[in-house]
């Protein structure tokens, strides 16, 4: 099954059997068949393997990490270090001996840590940074805060906005030459957009800025949803939320290449880590690798194609993002399809009201402004975000309800 194929619908189809076996591994999903959880871009559900790993840790070796010499403490310290290496393997790190992994509460804290502890000391007066102004605000606010911190020290930098295509919301890569200059020292970008669901083509940003400029990638909507290969991406930081990748809430990580600019070393005293969350992250990455990130991506992208292909023909609805990616038989390459996210508005029903209506029919969706940064969407919208535990039946049932509102 390719990303552009319609989803299979027979009981005996191999992909359907595979998906149903995985779905049964999510207790909250299996135990509530009447409800459809369609908000995985906010946080994912957790498979039994992750829940069991956390329970096993908490009932056999729970202790602090790096602060004791007794067996429980030693084992906890080992688990933390093993998870660092597990993150590197999951991201296909080609040089794990020189890279680093720092655990955080999620993407927001991770990006802020990169901004405060790495970027601020790195920049000098007159430098320029290129950042997104219409992505998630977690990938804009930290860089603006860094500018203020530098200004307090008498260092004046320029923050320039990544250019966007007006209709699609994608980065306008043909306009990059107009904003990249000899003083461009850093770029912050997004891998998969949290509203439009599209791959933002970071490889084109790399081509525009050249081989020496560090790039920090917000991978909150890609890690755990599709394969992420840092060797192919050629970025310097990958920041993601573990809780969106089937680990526990309050869990995330910063992967740092340590190849351009100074070595990434978070400042300040490092307190007690979220040991249970870190254990859950290791178990989640094991589960995802066993399931197959590429196979998960094919399933969710095909579900997304099924939803958009029918929703685009319902007159009261406006689907946000690239119009060329709507049809299930789109000629766009697989990398350009919507990755599990469909965001839309109804012409006559406010988005928050539509969210309540959908919940009354058993659908849990996001319905608000979606944490958009400065120049992003100002009006509320409904976001449906899918994962491997979602089914063809759920998508078709959702379409039936949406059609009844036309």
mmCIF file of C-alpha atoms in Angstrom:
data_model
loop_
_atom_site.group_PDB
_atom_site.id
_atom_site.type_symbol
_atom_site.label_atom_id
_atom_site.label_comp_id
_atom_site.label_asym_id
_atom_site.label_seq_id
_atom_site.Cartn_x
_atom_site.Cartn_y
_atom_site.Cartn_z
ATOM 1 C CA UNK A 1 0.000 0.000 0.000
ATOM 2 C CA UNK A 2 1.489 3.320 -1.044
ATOM 3 C CA UNK A 3 0.740 6.644 0.660
ATOM 4 C CA UNK A 4 -1.596 7.626 -2.165
ATOM 5 C CA UNK A 5 -3.584 4.380 -2.264
ATOM 6 C CA UNK A 6 -7.103 4.221 -0.866
ATOM 7 C CA UNK A 7 -7.237 2.287 2.363
ATOM 8 C CA UNK A 8 -8.126 -1.401 2.283
ATOM 9 C CA UNK A 9 -11.478 -2.340 3.700
ATOM 10 C CA UNK A 10 -11.655 -6.125 3.829
ATOM 11 C CA UNK A 11 -11.380 -8.243 6.939
ATOM 12 C CA UNK A 12 -8.594 -10.302 5.390
ATOM 13 C CA UNK A 13 -6.433 -7.496 4.104
ATOM 14 C CA UNK A 14 -2.910 -7.734 5.534
ATOM 15 C CA UNK A 15 -2.669 -4.038 6.393
ATOM 16 C CA UNK A 16 -6.056 -4.076 8.098
ATOM 17 C CA UNK A 17 -5.121 -7.117 10.195
ATOM 18 C CA UNK A 18 -1.813 -5.489 11.122
ATOM 19 C CA UNK A 19 -3.551 -2.277 12.187
ATOM 20 C CA UNK A 20 -6.192 -4.070 14.232
ATOM 21 C CA UNK A 21 -3.542 -6.022 16.108
ATOM 22 C CA UNK A 22 -1.800 -2.774 16.990
ATOM 23 C CA UNK A 23 -5.049 -1.044 17.952
ATOM 24 C CA UNK A 24 -5.800 -3.740 20.507
ATOM 25 C CA UNK A 25 -2.534 -2.896 22.259
ATOM 26 C CA UNK A 26 -3.922 0.499 23.373
ATOM 27 C CA UNK A 27 -6.097 -0.142 26.453
ATOM 28 C CA UNK A 28 -7.889 3.213 26.432
ATOM 29 C CA UNK A 29 -8.771 2.781 22.757
ATOM 30 C CA UNK A 30 -9.765 -0.876 22.974
ATOM 31 C CA UNK A 31 -11.933 -0.282 26.043
ATOM 32 C CA UNK A 32 -13.845 2.650 24.482
ATOM 33 C CA UNK A 33 -14.873 1.458 21.022
ATOM 34 C CA UNK A 34 -17.739 3.956 20.968
ATOM 35 C CA UNK A 35 -15.302 6.881 21.071
ATOM 36 C CA UNK A 36 -12.896 7.972 18.359
ATOM 37 C CA UNK A 37 -9.776 9.744 19.607
ATOM 38 C CA UNK A 38 -8.739 12.121 16.816
ATOM 39 C CA UNK A 39 -6.342 14.412 18.706
ATOM 40 C CA UNK A 40 -2.993 12.638 18.455
ATOM 41 C CA UNK A 41 -1.206 15.817 17.363
ATOM 42 C CA UNK A 42 -1.867 17.096 20.894
ATOM 43 C CA UNK A 43 -0.829 13.875 22.625
ATOM 44 C CA UNK A 44 -0.805 10.246 21.592
ATOM 45 C CA UNK A 45 -2.364 7.309 23.363
ATOM 46 C CA UNK A 46 -0.067 4.780 25.031
ATOM 47 C CA UNK A 47 0.346 1.098 24.140
ATOM 48 C CA UNK A 48 0.306 -1.564 26.837
ATOM 49 C CA UNK A 49 4.050 -2.129 26.400
ATOM 50 C CA UNK A 50 4.753 1.438 27.541
ATOM 51 C CA UNK A 51 2.389 1.217 30.505
ATOM 52 C CA UNK A 52 3.889 -2.121 31.542
ATOM 53 C CA UNK A 53 7.442 -0.793 31.284
ATOM 54 C CA UNK A 54 6.611 2.126 33.578
ATOM 55 C CA UNK A 55 4.836 -0.078 36.094
ATOM 56 C CA UNK A 56 7.735 -2.544 36.084
ATOM 57 C CA UNK A 57 10.243 0.238 36.680
ATOM 58 C CA UNK A 58 8.231 1.864 39.467
ATOM 59 C CA UNK A 59 7.721 -1.453 41.252
ATOM 60 C CA UNK A 60 11.222 -2.903 40.858
ATOM 61 C CA UNK A 61 13.904 -0.214 40.701
ATOM 62 C CA UNK A 62 12.420 3.249 41.214
ATOM 63 C CA UNK A 63 15.138 5.621 42.450
ATOM 64 C CA UNK A 64 16.861 8.865 41.531
ATOM 65 C CA UNK A 65 19.402 8.920 38.725
ATOM 66 C CA UNK A 66 23.051 9.883 39.104
ATOM 67 C CA UNK A 67 22.778 10.348 42.857
ATOM 68 C CA UNK A 68 23.271 6.985 44.518
ATOM 69 C CA UNK A 69 25.475 3.872 44.517
ATOM 70 C CA UNK A 70 22.913 1.256 45.553
ATOM 71 C CA UNK A 71 21.445 -1.101 42.913
ATOM 72 C CA UNK A 72 18.128 0.683 42.340
ATOM 73 C CA UNK A 73 19.863 4.014 41.792
ATOM 74 C CA UNK A 74 22.478 2.419 39.554
ATOM 75 C CA UNK A 75 19.812 0.730 37.462
ATOM 76 C CA UNK A 76 17.872 3.984 37.091
ATOM 77 C CA UNK A 77 21.047 5.790 35.984
ATOM 78 C CA UNK A 78 21.668 3.022 33.450
ATOM 79 C CA UNK A 79 18.113 3.310 32.109
ATOM 80 C CA UNK A 80 18.523 7.049 31.565
ATOM 81 C CA UNK A 81 21.800 6.571 29.701
ATOM 82 C CA UNK A 82 20.427 3.665 27.693
ATOM 83 C CA UNK A 83 17.482 5.801 26.620
ATOM 84 C CA UNK A 84 19.856 8.490 25.337
ATOM 85 C CA UNK A 85 21.404 5.901 23.057
ATOM 86 C CA UNK A 86 17.942 4.601 22.128
ATOM 87 C CA UNK A 87 16.931 8.088 20.963
ATOM 88 C CA UNK A 88 20.034 8.279 18.802
ATOM 89 C CA UNK A 89 19.320 4.913 17.175
ATOM 90 C CA UNK A 90 15.685 5.839 16.579
ATOM 91 C CA UNK A 91 16.796 9.016 14.791
ATOM 92 C CA UNK A 92 19.389 7.074 12.755
ATOM 93 C CA UNK A 93 22.207 9.152 14.212
ATOM 94 C CA UNK A 94 25.313 8.509 12.085
ATOM 95 C CA UNK A 95 27.746 9.800 14.752
ATOM 96 C CA UNK A 96 26.365 8.801 18.165
ATOM 97 C CA UNK A 97 29.758 9.156 19.834
ATOM 98 C CA UNK A 98 29.796 12.926 19.348
ATOM 99 C CA UNK A 99 26.095 13.822 19.494
ATOM 100 C CA UNK A 100 24.110 14.453 22.662
ATOM 101 C CA UNK A 101 20.589 13.899 24.002
ATOM 102 C CA UNK A 102 19.056 16.089 26.698
ATOM 103 C CA UNK A 103 15.726 15.126 28.241
ATOM 104 C CA UNK A 104 13.068 17.787 28.697
ATOM 105 C CA UNK A 105 9.363 18.050 29.498
ATOM 106 C CA UNK A 106 8.566 18.386 25.798
ATOM 107 C CA UNK A 107 9.219 20.353 22.628
ATOM 108 C CA UNK A 108 8.492 23.756 24.157
ATOM 109 C CA UNK A 109 11.060 23.388 26.921
ATOM 110 C CA UNK A 110 13.512 21.805 24.507
ATOM 111 C CA UNK A 111 13.393 24.684 22.033
ATOM 112 C CA UNK A 112 13.666 27.199 24.852
ATOM 113 C CA UNK A 113 16.719 25.356 26.191
ATOM 114 C CA UNK A 114 18.406 25.496 22.794
ATOM 115 C CA UNK A 115 17.607 29.211 22.544
ATOM 116 C CA UNK A 116 18.741 30.152 26.040
ATOM 117 C CA UNK A 117 21.719 27.873 26.607
ATOM 118 C CA UNK A 118 23.153 27.429 23.120
ATOM 119 C CA UNK A 119 21.998 30.197 20.792
ATOM 120 C CA UNK A 120 22.455 33.196 23.108
ATOM 121 C CA UNK A 121 26.160 32.496 23.792
ATOM 122 C CA UNK A 122 26.704 31.657 20.114
ATOM 123 C CA UNK A 123 25.531 34.917 18.548
ATOM 124 C CA UNK A 124 27.374 38.222 18.282
ATOM 125 C CA UNK A 125 26.368 41.771 17.430
ATOM 126 C CA UNK A 126 24.927 42.077 13.934
ATOM 127 C CA UNK A 127 24.123 38.398 13.466
ATOM 128 C CA UNK A 128 20.836 37.317 11.897
ATOM 129 C CA UNK A 129 18.596 34.356 12.626
ATOM 130 C CA UNK A 130 15.806 32.985 10.459
ATOM 131 C CA UNK A 131 12.732 31.677 12.298
ATOM 132 C CA UNK A 132 9.118 30.638 11.520
ATOM 133 C CA UNK A 133 6.383 33.177 12.210
ATOM 134 C CA UNK A 134 3.380 31.038 11.232
ATOM 135 C CA UNK A 135 4.149 27.689 12.839
ATOM 136 C CA UNK A 136 3.532 26.638 16.436
ATOM 137 C CA UNK A 137 4.335 29.492 18.820
ATOM 138 C CA UNK A 138 6.713 27.163 20.692
ATOM 139 C CA UNK A 139 9.000 27.542 17.672
ATOM 140 C CA UNK A 140 8.846 31.336 17.624
ATOM 141 C CA UNK A 141 8.665 32.624 21.203
ATOM 142 C CA UNK A 142 12.028 31.130 22.351
ATOM 143 C CA UNK A 143 13.924 32.856 19.545
ATOM 144 C CA UNK A 144 12.275 36.206 20.287
ATOM 145 C CA UNK A 145 13.144 35.704 23.952
ATOM 146 C CA UNK A 146 16.748 35.021 22.937
ATOM 147 C CA UNK A 147 16.842 38.365 21.122
ATOM 148 C CA UNK A 148 15.660 40.118 24.283
ATOM 149 C CA UNK A 149 18.280 38.357 26.411
ATOM 150 C CA UNK A 150 20.987 39.410 23.980
ATOM 151 C CA UNK A 151 19.696 42.979 23.910
ATOM 152 C CA UNK A 152 20.010 43.120 27.697
ATOM 153 C CA UNK A 153 23.694 42.261 27.211
ATOM 154 C CA UNK A 154 24.149 44.947 24.578
ATOM 155 C CA UNK A 155 24.152 42.508 21.659
ATOM 156 C CA UNK A 156 21.876 43.480 18.766
ATOM 157 C CA UNK A 157 20.741 40.691 16.442
ATOM 158 C CA UNK A 158 18.151 40.645 13.676
ATOM 159 C CA UNK A 159 15.300 38.128 13.655
ATOM 160 C CA UNK A 160 14.087 37.492 10.126
ATOM 161 C CA UNK A 161 10.940 35.563 9.201
ATOM 162 C CA UNK A 162 10.979 32.464 7.069
ATOM 163 C CA UNK A 163 8.952 33.257 3.923
ATOM 164 C CA UNK A 164 5.660 31.406 3.404
ATOM 165 C CA UNK A 165 3.491 30.547 0.437
ATOM 166 C CA UNK A 166 0.252 32.428 0.985
ATOM 167 C CA UNK A 167 -2.211 29.670 0.051
ATOM 168 C CA UNK A 168 -0.524 26.477 1.163
ATOM 169 C CA UNK A 169 1.170 27.631 4.368
ATOM 170 C CA UNK A 170 4.388 25.889 3.297
ATOM 171 C CA UNK A 171 7.727 27.667 3.404
ATOM 172 C CA UNK A 172 8.378 29.608 0.208
ATOM 173 C CA UNK A 173 11.711 28.083 -0.675
ATOM 174 C CA UNK A 174 12.082 30.165 -3.821
ATOM 175 C CA UNK A 175 12.024 33.299 -1.662
ATOM 176 C CA UNK A 176 14.702 32.081 0.734
ATOM 177 C CA UNK A 177 17.496 33.709 -1.237
ATOM 178 C CA UNK A 178 15.953 37.066 -0.388
ATOM 179 C CA UNK A 179 16.216 36.548 3.381
ATOM 180 C CA UNK A 180 19.431 34.521 3.707
ATOM 181 C CA UNK A 181 22.532 36.681 3.950
ATOM 182 C CA UNK A 182 26.192 36.579 4.965
ATOM 183 C CA UNK A 183 25.263 37.197 8.622
ATOM 184 C CA UNK A 184 22.687 34.382 8.802
ATOM 185 C CA UNK A 185 23.928 32.315 11.712
ATOM 186 C CA UNK A 186 20.967 30.089 12.644
ATOM 187 C CA UNK A 187 17.646 28.774 11.320
ATOM 188 C CA UNK A 188 14.693 27.382 13.264
ATOM 189 C CA UNK A 189 12.232 25.331 11.221
ATOM 190 C CA UNK A 190 9.408 22.828 11.543
ATOM 191 C CA UNK A 191 9.443 19.308 10.157
ATOM 192 C CA UNK A 192 5.675 18.663 9.862
ATOM 193 C CA UNK A 193 3.279 21.579 10.315
ATOM 194 C CA UNK A 194 0.897 21.173 13.247
ATOM 195 C CA UNK A 195 -2.029 22.765 11.381
ATOM 196 C CA UNK A 196 -1.556 21.816 7.731
ATOM 197 C CA UNK A 197 0.140 18.455 8.242
ATOM 198 C CA UNK A 198 2.642 18.999 5.443
ATOM 199 C CA UNK A 199 6.346 18.198 5.330
ATOM 200 C CA UNK A 200 8.053 21.601 5.351
ATOM 201 C CA UNK A 201 11.023 20.495 3.181
ATOM 202 C CA UNK A 202 13.900 21.328 5.479
ATOM 203 C CA UNK A 203 16.335 19.986 2.871
ATOM 204 C CA UNK A 204 15.517 23.042 0.741
ATOM 205 C CA UNK A 205 16.329 25.312 3.656
ATOM 206 C CA UNK A 206 19.682 23.554 4.009
ATOM 207 C CA UNK A 207 20.347 24.106 0.308
ATOM 208 C CA UNK A 208 19.555 27.810 0.656
ATOM 209 C CA UNK A 209 21.643 28.543 3.765
ATOM 210 C CA UNK A 210 24.591 26.372 2.826
ATOM 211 C CA UNK A 211 26.503 23.691 4.734
ATOM 212 C CA UNK A 212 27.696 25.757 7.705
ATOM 213 C CA UNK A 213 24.552 27.293 9.247
ATOM 214 C CA UNK A 214 23.042 25.359 12.174
ATOM 215 C CA UNK A 215 19.365 24.365 11.817
ATOM 216 C CA UNK A 216 17.076 23.521 14.727
ATOM 217 C CA UNK A 217 14.094 21.346 13.832
ATOM 218 C CA UNK A 218 10.792 21.233 15.684
ATOM 219 C CA UNK A 219 9.900 17.563 15.181
ATOM 220 C CA UNK A 220 6.898 17.407 17.511
ATOM 221 C CA UNK A 221 4.619 16.205 14.701
ATOM 222 C CA UNK A 222 7.073 13.862 13.012
ATOM 223 C CA UNK A 223 8.903 11.805 15.662
ATOM 224 C CA UNK A 224 6.623 8.897 16.425
ATOM 225 C CA UNK A 225 4.474 9.566 13.356
ATOM 226 C CA UNK A 226 6.866 8.916 10.460
ATOM 227 C CA UNK A 227 10.520 7.954 9.956
ATOM 228 C CA UNK A 228 12.973 10.649 11.031
ATOM 229 C CA UNK A 229 16.555 10.325 9.791
ATOM 230 C CA UNK A 230 18.946 13.027 11.004
ATOM 231 C CA UNK A 231 21.562 12.005 8.453
ATOM 232 C CA UNK A 232 19.175 12.754 5.599
ATOM 233 C CA UNK A 233 17.748 15.892 7.218
ATOM 234 C CA UNK A 234 21.215 17.341 7.874
ATOM 235 C CA UNK A 235 20.037 19.417 10.837
ATOM 236 C CA UNK A 236 21.808 20.204 14.089
ATOM 237 C CA UNK A 237 19.000 19.903 16.610
ATOM 238 C CA UNK A 238 15.916 17.689 16.613
ATOM 239 C CA UNK A 239 13.501 18.606 19.384
ATOM 240 C CA UNK A 240 10.438 16.492 20.075
ATOM 241 C CA UNK A 241 7.792 15.609 22.635
ATOM 242 C CA UNK A 242 7.828 12.042 23.903
ATOM 243 C CA UNK A 243 4.193 12.311 24.901
ATOM 244 C CA UNK A 244 3.299 12.762 21.215
ATOM 245 C CA UNK A 245 5.341 9.643 20.441
ATOM 246 C CA UNK A 246 3.454 7.290 22.788
ATOM 247 C CA UNK A 247 5.518 8.014 25.911
ATOM 248 C CA UNK A 248 4.200 9.577 29.122
ATOM 249 C CA UNK A 249 3.195 13.261 29.446
ATOM 250 C CA UNK A 250 5.950 15.652 30.496
ATOM 251 C CA UNK A 251 8.540 13.790 28.427
ATOM 252 C CA UNK A 252 10.647 15.050 25.544
ATOM 253 C CA UNK A 253 14.181 15.329 24.224
ATOM 254 C CA UNK A 254 16.695 17.480 22.396
ATOM 255 C CA UNK A 255 19.034 15.643 20.066
ATOM 256 C CA UNK A 256 22.133 17.741 19.250
ATOM 257 C CA UNK A 257 24.531 16.895 16.450
ATOM 258 C CA UNK A 258 27.393 18.951 17.959
ATOM 259 C CA UNK A 259 28.945 19.427 14.539
ATOM 260 C CA UNK A 260 28.285 23.107 13.790
ATOM 261 C CA UNK A 261 28.878 25.722 16.440
ATOM 262 C CA UNK A 262 29.671 24.942 20.086
ATOM 263 C CA UNK A 263 28.753 21.696 21.810
ATOM 264 C CA UNK A 264 25.242 21.836 23.254
ATOM 265 C CA UNK A 265 25.425 21.842 27.057
ATOM 266 C CA UNK A 266 22.258 22.853 28.931
ATOM 267 C CA UNK A 267 23.089 25.448 31.549
ATOM 268 C CA UNK A 268 22.363 25.476 35.236
ATOM 269 C CA UNK A 269 22.018 22.720 37.762
ATOM 270 C CA UNK A 270 20.251 19.683 36.365
ATOM 271 C CA UNK A 271 17.734 18.452 38.932
ATOM 272 C CA UNK A 272 15.988 15.124 39.192
ATOM 273 C CA UNK A 273 15.046 13.834 35.735
ATOM 274 C CA UNK A 274 11.610 12.499 34.900
ATOM 275 C CA UNK A 275 12.802 8.917 35.292
ATOM 276 C CA UNK A 276 9.429 7.266 34.723
ATOM 277 C CA UNK A 277 8.904 9.400 31.641
ATOM 278 C CA UNK A 278 12.350 8.508 30.309
ATOM 279 C CA UNK A 279 11.634 4.813 30.867
ATOM 280 C CA UNK A 280 8.366 5.249 28.982
ATOM 281 C CA UNK A 281 10.187 6.944 26.103
ATOM 282 C CA UNK A 282 12.555 4.031 25.692
ATOM 283 C CA UNK A 283 9.634 1.582 25.667
ATOM 284 C CA UNK A 284 7.715 3.792 23.212
ATOM 285 C CA UNK A 285 10.626 3.941 20.769
ATOM 286 C CA UNK A 286 11.004 0.156 21.014
ATOM 287 C CA UNK A 287 7.292 -0.243 20.252
ATOM 288 C CA UNK A 288 7.376 2.201 17.347
ATOM 289 C CA UNK A 289 10.401 0.534 15.784
ATOM 290 C CA UNK A 290 8.737 -2.870 16.076
ATOM 291 C CA UNK A 291 5.549 -1.554 14.475
ATOM 292 C CA UNK A 292 7.524 0.251 11.755
ATOM 293 C CA UNK A 293 7.492 4.070 11.476
ATOM 294 C CA UNK A 294 7.273 3.827 7.699
ATOM 295 C CA UNK A 295 4.272 1.511 7.928
ATOM 296 C CA UNK A 296 2.599 3.757 10.508
ATOM 297 C CA UNK A 297 3.145 6.738 8.207
ATOM 298 C CA UNK A 298 1.595 4.910 5.243
ATOM 299 C CA UNK A 299 -1.476 4.038 7.298
ATOM 300 C CA UNK A 300 -2.075 7.521 8.711
ATOM 301 C CA UNK A 301 -1.308 9.267 5.428
ATOM 302 C CA UNK A 302 -3.772 7.027 3.613
ATOM 303 C CA UNK A 303 -6.407 7.722 6.276
ATOM 304 C CA UNK A 304 -5.737 11.423 5.828
ATOM 305 C CA UNK A 305 -6.142 11.105 2.071
ATOM 306 C CA UNK A 306 -9.461 9.327 2.532
ATOM 307 C CA UNK A 307 -10.736 12.094 4.803
ATOM 308 C CA UNK A 308 -9.571 15.032 2.693
ATOM 309 C CA UNK A 309 -10.640 13.482 -0.600
ATOM 310 C CA UNK A 310 -14.272 13.343 0.533
ATOM 311 C CA UNK A 311 -14.330 16.395 2.769
ATOM 312 C CA UNK A 312 -13.165 18.691 -0.042
ATOM 313 C CA UNK A 313 -16.402 17.958 -1.914
ATOM 314 C CA UNK A 314 -18.618 19.082 0.990
ATOM 315 C CA UNK A 315 -19.500 22.683 0.216
ATOM 316 C CA UNK A 316 -19.618 24.279 3.709
ATOM 317 C CA UNK A 317 -16.078 23.146 4.589
ATOM 318 C CA UNK A 318 -12.745 24.839 3.950
ATOM 319 C CA UNK A 319 -9.688 22.626 4.375
ATOM 320 C CA UNK A 320 -6.620 24.583 5.417
ATOM 321 C CA UNK A 321 -3.265 24.052 3.751
ATOM 322 C CA UNK A 322 -1.999 23.064 0.333
ATOM 323 C CA UNK A 323 -4.966 22.433 -2.034
ATOM 324 C CA UNK A 324 -2.875 20.095 -4.202
ATOM 325 C CA UNK A 325 -2.543 17.613 -1.325
ATOM 326 C CA UNK A 326 -6.276 17.061 -0.838
ATOM 327 C CA UNK A 327 -7.063 14.240 -3.224
ATOM 328 C CA UNK A 328 -6.230 10.647 -2.372
ATOM 329 C CA UNK A 329 -4.841 10.263 -5.917
ATOM 330 C CA UNK A 330 -2.774 13.465 -5.722
ATOM 331 C CA UNK A 331 0.257 13.548 -7.984
ATOM 332 C CA UNK A 332 2.345 14.954 -5.161
ATOM 333 C CA UNK A 333 5.154 12.667 -3.939
ATOM 334 C CA UNK A 334 4.558 10.793 -0.694
ATOM 335 C CA UNK A 335 6.720 13.209 1.286
ATOM 336 C CA UNK A 336 4.375 16.042 0.364
ATOM 337 C CA UNK A 337 1.136 14.395 1.451
ATOM 338 C CA UNK A 338 -0.643 15.383 4.678
ATOM 339 C CA UNK A 339 0.851 13.405 7.539
ATOM 340 C CA UNK A 340 -2.103 12.475 9.708
ATOM 341 C CA UNK A 341 -3.448 16.029 10.158
ATOM 342 C CA UNK A 342 -6.535 17.578 8.570
ATOM 343 C CA UNK A 343 -7.657 21.038 9.694
ATOM 344 C CA UNK A 344 -10.846 22.661 8.462
ATOM 345 C CA UNK A 345 -13.627 25.166 9.096
ATOM 346 C CA UNK A 346 -17.371 25.138 8.510
ATOM 347 C CA UNK A 347 -18.746 28.190 6.730
ATOM 348 C CA UNK A 348 -21.666 28.660 9.147
ATOM 349 C CA UNK A 349 -20.769 26.805 12.366
ATOM 350 C CA UNK A 350 -18.073 28.287 14.654
ATOM 351 C CA UNK A 351 -15.212 25.885 15.187
ATOM 352 C CA UNK A 352 -15.668 25.520 18.940
ATOM 353 C CA UNK A 353 -19.360 24.716 18.423
ATOM 354 C CA UNK A 354 -18.431 22.203 15.738
ATOM 355 C CA UNK A 355 -16.013 20.594 18.188
ATOM 356 C CA UNK A 356 -18.825 20.132 20.738
ATOM 357 C CA UNK A 357 -21.121 18.721 18.061
ATOM 358 C CA UNK A 358 -18.525 16.191 17.000
ATOM 359 C CA UNK A 359 -17.921 15.158 20.612
ATOM 360 C CA UNK A 360 -21.641 14.527 21.027
ATOM 361 C CA UNK A 361 -21.230 11.953 18.245
ATOM 362 C CA UNK A 362 -18.194 10.350 19.899
ATOM 363 C CA UNK A 363 -15.336 12.213 18.187
ATOM 364 C CA UNK A 364 -12.584 13.885 20.191
ATOM 365 C CA UNK A 365 -10.957 16.628 18.088
ATOM 366 C CA UNK A 366 -9.073 19.872 18.685
ATOM 367 C CA UNK A 367 -11.160 23.002 18.074
ATOM 368 C CA UNK A 368 -9.475 26.375 18.693
ATOM 369 C CA UNK A 369 -6.645 28.527 17.308
ATOM 370 C CA UNK A 370 -4.134 25.638 17.583
ATOM 371 C CA UNK A 371 -1.347 27.662 19.253
ATOM 372 C CA UNK A 372 -0.498 29.457 16.025
ATOM 373 C CA UNK A 373 2.389 31.929 16.123
ATOM 374 C CA UNK A 374 2.265 35.592 15.103
ATOM 375 C CA UNK A 375 1.336 35.532 11.408
ATOM 376 C CA UNK A 376 -0.464 32.181 11.477
ATOM 377 C CA UNK A 377 -4.187 31.514 11.277
ATOM 378 C CA UNK A 378 -6.121 33.952 13.454
ATOM 379 C CA UNK A 379 -9.511 32.221 13.361
ATOM 380 C CA UNK A 380 -10.367 29.006 15.142
ATOM 381 C CA UNK A 381 -10.504 25.718 13.272
ATOM 382 C CA UNK A 382 -11.144 22.030 13.832
ATOM 383 C CA UNK A 383 -8.133 19.729 13.656
ATOM 384 C CA UNK A 384 -8.447 15.995 13.134
ATOM 385 C CA UNK A 385 -5.146 14.251 13.842
ATOM 386 C CA UNK A 386 -4.800 10.528 13.251
ATOM 387 C CA UNK A 387 -2.513 7.751 14.398
ATOM 388 C CA UNK A 388 -2.106 4.055 13.820
ATOM 389 C CA UNK A 389 -4.908 3.170 16.252
ATOM 390 C CA UNK A 390 -7.478 5.024 14.121
ATOM 391 C CA UNK A 391 -9.561 3.088 11.624
ATOM 392 C CA UNK A 392 -11.257 3.420 8.268
ATOM 393 C CA UNK A 393 -14.597 3.036 10.026
ATOM 394 C CA UNK A 394 -13.879 5.996 12.302
ATOM 395 C CA UNK A 395 -12.976 8.223 9.353
ATOM 396 C CA UNK A 396 -16.081 7.174 7.439
ATOM 397 C CA UNK A 397 -18.294 7.708 10.477
ATOM 398 C CA UNK A 398 -16.799 11.174 10.973
ATOM 399 C CA UNK A 399 -17.476 12.016 7.329
ATOM 400 C CA UNK A 400 -21.065 10.932 7.791
ATOM 401 C CA UNK A 401 -21.558 13.353 10.676
ATOM 402 C CA UNK A 402 -19.822 16.199 8.813
ATOM 403 C CA UNK A 403 -21.978 15.566 5.752
ATOM 404 C CA UNK A 404 -25.118 15.711 7.891
ATOM 405 C CA UNK A 405 -24.144 19.278 8.803
ATOM 406 C CA UNK A 406 -24.057 20.527 5.208
#
